[in-house]
mmCIF file of C-alpha atoms in Angstrom:
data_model
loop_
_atom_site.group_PDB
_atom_site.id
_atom_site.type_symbol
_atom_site.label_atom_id
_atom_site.label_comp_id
_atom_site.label_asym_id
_atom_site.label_seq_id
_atom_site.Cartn_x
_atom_site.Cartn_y
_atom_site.Cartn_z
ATOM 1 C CA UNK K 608 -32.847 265.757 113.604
ATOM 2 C CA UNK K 609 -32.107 262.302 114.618
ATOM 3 C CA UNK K 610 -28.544 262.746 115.359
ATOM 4 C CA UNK K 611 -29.483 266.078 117.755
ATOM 5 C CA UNK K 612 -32.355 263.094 119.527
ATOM 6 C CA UNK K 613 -29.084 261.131 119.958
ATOM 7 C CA UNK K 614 -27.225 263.777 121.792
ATOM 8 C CA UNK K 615 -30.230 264.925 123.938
ATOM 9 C CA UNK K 616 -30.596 261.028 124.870
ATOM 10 C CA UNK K 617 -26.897 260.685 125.855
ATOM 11 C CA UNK K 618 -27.331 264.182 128.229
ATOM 12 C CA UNK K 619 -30.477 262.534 129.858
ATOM 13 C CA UNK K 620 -28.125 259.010 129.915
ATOM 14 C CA UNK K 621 -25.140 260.450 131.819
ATOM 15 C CA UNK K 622 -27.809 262.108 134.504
ATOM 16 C CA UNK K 623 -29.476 258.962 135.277
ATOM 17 C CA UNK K 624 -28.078 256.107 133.341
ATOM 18 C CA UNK K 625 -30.206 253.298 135.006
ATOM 19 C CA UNK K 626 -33.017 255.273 133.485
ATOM 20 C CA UNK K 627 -35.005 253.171 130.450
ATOM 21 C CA UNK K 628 -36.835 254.970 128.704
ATOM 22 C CA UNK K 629 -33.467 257.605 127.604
ATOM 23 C CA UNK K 630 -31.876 254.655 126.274
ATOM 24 C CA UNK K 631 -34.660 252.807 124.702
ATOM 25 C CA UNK K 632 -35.081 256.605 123.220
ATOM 26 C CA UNK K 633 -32.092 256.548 121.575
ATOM 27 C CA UNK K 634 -32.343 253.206 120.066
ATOM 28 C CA UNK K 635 -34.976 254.252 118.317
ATOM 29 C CA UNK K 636 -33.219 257.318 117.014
ATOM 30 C CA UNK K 637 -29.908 255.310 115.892
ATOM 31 C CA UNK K 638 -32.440 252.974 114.183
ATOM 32 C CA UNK K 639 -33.697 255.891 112.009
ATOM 33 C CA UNK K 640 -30.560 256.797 111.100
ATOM 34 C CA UNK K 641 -29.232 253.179 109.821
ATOM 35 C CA UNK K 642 -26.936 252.870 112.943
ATOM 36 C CA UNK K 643 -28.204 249.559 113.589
ATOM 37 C CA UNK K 644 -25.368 247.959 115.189
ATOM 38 C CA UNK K 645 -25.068 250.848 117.905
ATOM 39 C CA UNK K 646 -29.238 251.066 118.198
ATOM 40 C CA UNK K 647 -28.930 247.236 119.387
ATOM 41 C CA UNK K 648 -25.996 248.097 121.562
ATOM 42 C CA UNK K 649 -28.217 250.791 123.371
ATOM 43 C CA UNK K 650 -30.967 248.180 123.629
ATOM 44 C CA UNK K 651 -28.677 246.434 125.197
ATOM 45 C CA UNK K 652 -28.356 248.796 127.704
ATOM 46 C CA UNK K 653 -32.838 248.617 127.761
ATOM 47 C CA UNK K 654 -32.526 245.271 128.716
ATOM 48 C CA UNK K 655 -30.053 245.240 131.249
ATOM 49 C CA UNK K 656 -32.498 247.191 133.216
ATOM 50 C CA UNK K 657 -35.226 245.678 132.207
ATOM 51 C CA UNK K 658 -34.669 242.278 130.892
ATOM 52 C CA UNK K 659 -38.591 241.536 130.563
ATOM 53 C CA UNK K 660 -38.977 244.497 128.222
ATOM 54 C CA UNK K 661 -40.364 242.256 124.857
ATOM 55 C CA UNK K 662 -40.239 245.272 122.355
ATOM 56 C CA UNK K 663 -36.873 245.408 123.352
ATOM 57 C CA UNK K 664 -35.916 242.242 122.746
ATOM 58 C CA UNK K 665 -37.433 242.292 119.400
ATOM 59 C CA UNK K 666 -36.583 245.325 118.191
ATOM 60 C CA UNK K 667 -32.463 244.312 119.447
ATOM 61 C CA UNK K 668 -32.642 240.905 117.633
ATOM 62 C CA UNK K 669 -33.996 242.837 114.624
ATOM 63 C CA UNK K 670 -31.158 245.488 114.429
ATOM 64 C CA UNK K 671 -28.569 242.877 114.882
ATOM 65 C CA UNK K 672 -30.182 241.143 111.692
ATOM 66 C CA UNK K 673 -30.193 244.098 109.490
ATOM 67 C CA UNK K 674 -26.386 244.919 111.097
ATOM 68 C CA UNK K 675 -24.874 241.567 109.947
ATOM 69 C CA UNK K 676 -26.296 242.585 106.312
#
């Protein structure tokens, strides 16, 4: 049910896309599903509006690890 999270998250996205927690939401979701290149690119998107978000950070840095692999 992680990809029908994902398309929930982008609806909620394109209403309010300086919104957080939608995109930290489906960052999560792509995680769970082994997307990890795209669940870094939407934390990305976290910490653009929140740069001082730490889980965010981590959590980013993390995916982009297990991307690379």
């Amino acid at each position: 049910r992680y990809e029908e999270a994902v398309a929930s998250y982008d609806k909620a996205i394109a209403l309010e896309p300086q919104a957080e927690g939608p995109w930290y939401n489906k960052a999560l979701a792509l995680a769970n599903l082994g997307r990890y290149g795209q669940a870094a690119e939407a934390m990305d998107q976290v910490l653009a509006i929140n740069p001082q978000n730490g889980r965010a950070q981590d959590l980013r840095n993390e995916w982009r690890e297990l991307a690379q692999r």
